[in-house]
């Protein structure tokens, strides 16, 4: 928070309207949470309670002030807010030595909470905010990060978009990054078997991993319904070998002649009867 004075501009006006109602330290923590919501996030308070139904009249109403009897209960607080025609509920529960404050987005069911110690954070019930809560700037920042941002995305939407744009640009400019799968442009024609690889690398061994892959069915026996299933000699179904047949077969032009560069293995003998 660069300038706490500017950030807390308007706090004195709010405090003057509730000064007579402040009875305990928890009240100041709730008042500061209310200030962060209404002053810096355009929330408007529409009353007390936990009613999750928003009426048409409430959609166009609301105020930056706290309603009457907002701190009447000794251990609980329940305030209703509206922002962009969405209903939010701020709840607080007093436990032993702490107060747990919860913010609920009624529409998305997103919930955030923060646990605070009023005895440590609040030093006085009257005077300037720096006297009442010496760490008011840090506390307001915690309200924003831990209570508001996990639920309310409106104020950070542009920053998130910019961050995602920068990340995408950086990923595409890195030649060593595989990244997300890239598909060919819609409408672009590729001859059969020449389609670009889905992940950008050769489909070596794909058939051993995926029986339905374009490269074949690998070491698994195929189903007659498989697109790569071929019929054996005489029309009988069966799996064809994935390797070249043993021995030269000139008629198939696979191994027309033995390769003279191949050396015989060690201790090789042409006499099969030895």
PDB file of N, CA and C in Angstrom, residues 31-72:
ATOM      1  N   UNK A  31     -15.787  -3.254  10.974  1.00  0.00           N
ATOM      2  CA  UNK A  31     -15.926  -1.952  10.324  1.00  0.00           C
ATOM      3  C   UNK A  31     -14.843  -1.752   9.264  1.00  0.00           C
ATOM      4  N   UNK A  32     -13.616  -2.202   9.545  1.00  0.00           N
ATOM      5  CA  UNK A  32     -12.554  -2.065   8.557  1.00  0.00           C
ATOM      6  C   UNK A  32     -12.807  -2.979   7.353  1.00  0.00           C
ATOM      7  N   UNK A  33     -13.291  -4.192   7.575  1.00  0.00           N
ATOM      8  CA  UNK A  33     -13.640  -5.069   6.459  1.00  0.00           C
ATOM      9  C   UNK A  33     -14.738  -4.424   5.608  1.00  0.00           C
ATOM     10  N   UNK A  34     -15.725  -3.833   6.243  1.00  0.00           N
ATOM     11  CA  UNK A  34     -16.799  -3.131   5.526  1.00  0.00           C
ATOM     12  C   UNK A  34     -16.221  -1.982   4.701  1.00  0.00           C
ATOM     13  N   UNK A  35     -15.264  -1.258   5.264  1.00  0.00           N
ATOM     14  CA  UNK A  35     -14.652  -0.132   4.551  1.00  0.00           C
ATOM     15  C   UNK A  35     -13.906  -0.618   3.309  1.00  0.00           C
ATOM     16  N   UNK A  36     -13.166  -1.711   3.423  1.00  0.00           N
ATOM     17  CA  UNK A  36     -12.422  -2.240   2.277  1.00  0.00           C
ATOM     18  C   UNK A  36     -13.386  -2.661   1.166  1.00  0.00           C
ATOM     19  N   UNK A  37     -14.496  -3.274   1.528  1.00  0.00           N
ATOM     20  CA  UNK A  37     -15.458  -3.734   0.522  1.00  0.00           C
ATOM     21  C   UNK A  37     -16.151  -2.568  -0.171  1.00  0.00           C
ATOM     22  N   UNK A  38     -16.610  -1.603   0.588  1.00  0.00           N
ATOM     23  CA  UNK A  38     -17.421  -0.524   0.018  1.00  0.00           C
ATOM     24  C   UNK A  38     -16.584   0.573  -0.622  1.00  0.00           C
ATOM     25  N   UNK A  39     -15.445   0.888  -0.036  1.00  0.00           N
ATOM     26  CA  UNK A  39     -14.648   2.004  -0.563  1.00  0.00           C
ATOM     27  C   UNK A  39     -13.814   1.577  -1.765  1.00  0.00           C
ATOM     28  N   UNK A  40     -13.241   0.405  -1.751  1.00  0.00           N
ATOM     29  CA  UNK A  40     -12.267   0.033  -2.770  1.00  0.00           C
ATOM     30  C   UNK A  40     -12.735  -1.067  -3.712  1.00  0.00           C
ATOM     31  N   UNK A  41     -13.900  -1.648  -3.479  1.00  0.00           N
ATOM     32  CA  UNK A  41     -14.410  -2.682  -4.380  1.00  0.00           C
ATOM     33  C   UNK A  41     -15.842  -2.441  -4.813  1.00  0.00           C
ATOM     34  N   UNK A  42     -16.378  -1.251  -4.509  1.00  0.00           N
ATOM     35  CA  UNK A  42     -17.718  -0.841  -4.949  1.00  0.00           C
ATOM     36  C   UNK A  42     -18.831  -1.766  -4.461  1.00  0.00           C
ATOM     37  N   UNK A  43     -18.635  -2.413  -3.322  1.00  0.00           N
ATOM     38  CA  UNK A  43     -19.729  -3.159  -2.708  1.00  0.00           C
ATOM     39  C   UNK A  43     -20.696  -2.153  -2.076  1.00  0.00           C
ATOM     40  N   UNK A  44     -21.967  -2.547  -2.013  1.00  0.00           N
ATOM     41  CA  UNK A  44     -22.973  -1.728  -1.341  1.00  0.00           C
ATOM     42  C   UNK A  44     -23.717  -2.607  -0.336  1.00  0.00           C
ATOM     43  N   UNK A  45     -23.848  -2.120   0.868  1.00  0.00           N
ATOM     44  CA  UNK A  45     -24.505  -2.895   1.915  1.00  0.00           C
ATOM     45  C   UNK A  45     -26.019  -2.757   1.776  1.00  0.00           C
ATOM     46  N   UNK A  46     -26.732  -3.897   1.823  1.00  0.00           N
ATOM     47  CA  UNK A  46     -28.188  -3.871   1.661  1.00  0.00           C
ATOM     48  C   UNK A  46     -28.902  -4.389   2.908  1.00  0.00           C
ATOM     49  N   UNK A  47     -28.166  -4.581   4.007  1.00  0.00           N
ATOM     50  CA  UNK A  47     -28.864  -4.955   5.237  1.00  0.00           C
ATOM     51  C   UNK A  47     -28.188  -6.068   6.001  1.00  0.00           C
ATOM     52  N   UNK A  48     -28.927  -6.591   6.959  1.00  0.00           N
ATOM     53  CA  UNK A  48     -28.443  -7.629   7.861  1.00  0.00           C
ATOM     54  C   UNK A  48     -28.999  -8.991   7.469  1.00  0.00           C
ATOM     55  N   UNK A  49     -28.390 -10.039   8.034  1.00  0.00           N
ATOM     56  CA  UNK A  49     -28.935 -11.382   7.888  1.00  0.00           C
ATOM     57  C   UNK A  49     -28.175 -12.245   6.906  1.00  0.00           C
ATOM     58  N   UNK A  50     -28.686 -13.460   6.708  1.00  0.00           N
ATOM     59  CA  UNK A  50     -28.061 -14.448   5.839  1.00  0.00           C
ATOM     60  C   UNK A  50     -28.993 -14.877   4.705  1.00  0.00           C
ATOM     61  N   UNK A  51     -29.997 -14.070   4.407  1.00  0.00           N
ATOM     62  CA  UNK A  51     -30.925 -14.404   3.331  1.00  0.00           C
ATOM     63  C   UNK A  51     -30.197 -14.415   1.994  1.00  0.00           C
ATOM     64  N   UNK A  52     -30.291 -15.525   1.276  1.00  0.00           N
ATOM     65  CA  UNK A  52     -29.554 -15.692   0.025  1.00  0.00           C
ATOM     66  C   UNK A  52     -30.401 -15.392  -1.206  1.00  0.00           C
ATOM     67  N   UNK A  53     -31.553 -14.799  -1.023  1.00  0.00           N
ATOM     68  CA  UNK A  53     -32.415 -14.422  -2.140  1.00  0.00           C
ATOM     69  C   UNK A  53     -32.329 -12.917  -2.333  1.00  0.00           C
ATOM     70  N   UNK A  54     -31.990 -12.519  -3.549  1.00  0.00           N
ATOM     71  CA  UNK A  54     -31.836 -11.106  -3.872  1.00  0.00           C
ATOM     72  C   UNK A  54     -33.071 -10.619  -4.617  1.00  0.00           C
ATOM     73  N   UNK A  55     -33.735  -9.615  -4.091  1.00  0.00           N
ATOM     74  CA  UNK A  55     -34.943  -9.075  -4.715  1.00  0.00           C
ATOM     75  C   UNK A  55     -34.581  -7.992  -5.729  1.00  0.00           C
ATOM     76  N   UNK A  56     -35.560  -7.633  -6.562  1.00  0.00           N
ATOM     77  CA  UNK A  56     -35.321  -6.608  -7.574  1.00  0.00           C
ATOM     78  C   UNK A  56     -35.056  -5.253  -6.925  1.00  0.00           C
ATOM     79  N   UNK A  57     -35.722  -4.967  -5.829  1.00  0.00           N
ATOM     80  CA  UNK A  57     -35.500  -3.685  -5.147  1.00  0.00           C
ATOM     81  C   UNK A  57     -34.082  -3.610  -4.585  1.00  0.00           C
ATOM     82  N   UNK A  58     -33.573  -4.732  -4.099  1.00  0.00           N
ATOM     83  CA  UNK A  58     -32.231  -4.726  -3.526  1.00  0.00           C
ATOM     84  C   UNK A  58     -31.159  -4.572  -4.596  1.00  0.00           C
ATOM     85  N   UNK A  59     -31.451  -4.994  -5.828  1.00  0.00           N
ATOM     86  CA  UNK A  59     -30.468  -4.898  -6.897  1.00  0.00           C
ATOM     87  C   UNK A  59     -30.104  -3.452  -7.209  1.00  0.00           C
ATOM     88  N   UNK A  60     -30.981  -2.521  -6.941  1.00  0.00           N
ATOM     89  CA  UNK A  60     -30.732  -1.111  -7.253  1.00  0.00           C
ATOM     90  C   UNK A  60     -30.562  -0.284  -5.994  1.00  0.00           C
ATOM     91  N   UNK A  61     -30.451  -0.927  -4.849  1.00  0.00           N
ATOM     92  CA  UNK A  61     -30.302  -0.197  -3.593  1.00  0.00           C
ATOM     93  C   UNK A  61     -28.923  -0.448  -3.016  1.00  0.00           C
ATOM     94  N   UNK A  62     -28.727  -0.083  -1.778  1.00  0.00           N
ATOM     95  CA  UNK A  62     -27.452  -0.299  -1.110  1.00  0.00           C
ATOM     96  C   UNK A  62     -26.801   1.009  -0.721  1.00  0.00           C
ATOM     97  N   UNK A  63     -25.922   0.923   0.246  1.00  0.00           N
ATOM     98  CA  UNK A  63     -25.258   2.114   0.762  1.00  0.00           C
ATOM     99  C   UNK A  63     -23.864   1.763   1.234  1.00  0.00           C
ATOM    100  N   UNK A  64     -23.047   2.803   1.422  1.00  0.00           N
ATOM    101  CA  UNK A  64     -21.701   2.594   1.951  1.00  0.00           C
ATOM    102  C   UNK A  64     -21.678   2.616   3.473  1.00  0.00           C
ATOM    103  N   UNK A  65     -22.841   2.812   4.080  1.00  0.00           N
ATOM    104  CA  UNK A  65     -22.931   2.871   5.531  1.00  0.00           C
ATOM    105  C   UNK A  65     -23.306   1.506   6.117  1.00  0.00           C
ATOM    106  N   UNK A  66     -22.952   1.306   7.364  1.00  0.00           N
ATOM    107  CA  UNK A  66     -23.372   0.096   8.066  1.00  0.00           C
ATOM    108  C   UNK A  66     -24.805   0.273   8.556  1.00  0.00           C
ATOM    109  N   UNK A  67     -25.641  -0.768   8.481  1.00  0.00           N
ATOM    110  CA  UNK A  67     -27.041  -0.634   8.898  1.00  0.00           C
ATOM    111  C   UNK A  67     -27.169  -0.561  10.422  1.00  0.00           C
ATOM    112  N   UNK A  68     -28.323  -0.168  10.879  1.00  0.00           N
ATOM    113  CA  UNK A  68     -28.592  -0.134  12.314  1.00  0.00           C
ATOM    114  C   UNK A  68     -28.505  -1.544  12.893  1.00  0.00           C
ATOM    115  N   UNK A  69     -28.024  -1.602  14.130  1.00  0.00           N
ATOM    116  CA  UNK A  69     -27.934  -2.872  14.876  1.00  0.00           C
ATOM    117  C   UNK A  69     -26.973  -3.869  14.231  1.00  0.00           C
ATOM    118  N   UNK A  70     -26.022  -3.393  13.467  1.00  0.00           N
ATOM    119  CA  UNK A  70     -25.091  -4.275  12.776  1.00  0.00           C
ATOM    120  C   UNK A  70     -24.213  -5.083  13.738  1.00  0.00           C
ATOM    121  N   UNK A  71     -24.013  -4.532  14.979  1.00  0.00           N
ATOM    122  CA  UNK A  71     -23.179  -5.234  15.959  1.00  0.00           C
ATOM    123  C   UNK A  71     -23.951  -5.555  17.230  1.00  0.00           C
ATOM    124  N   UNK A  72     -25.264  -5.767  17.067  1.00  0.00           N
ATOM    125  CA  UNK A  72     -26.099  -6.008  18.240  1.00  0.00           C
ATOM    126  C   UNK A  72     -25.794  -7.365  18.876  1.00  0.00           C
TER     127      UNK A  72
END
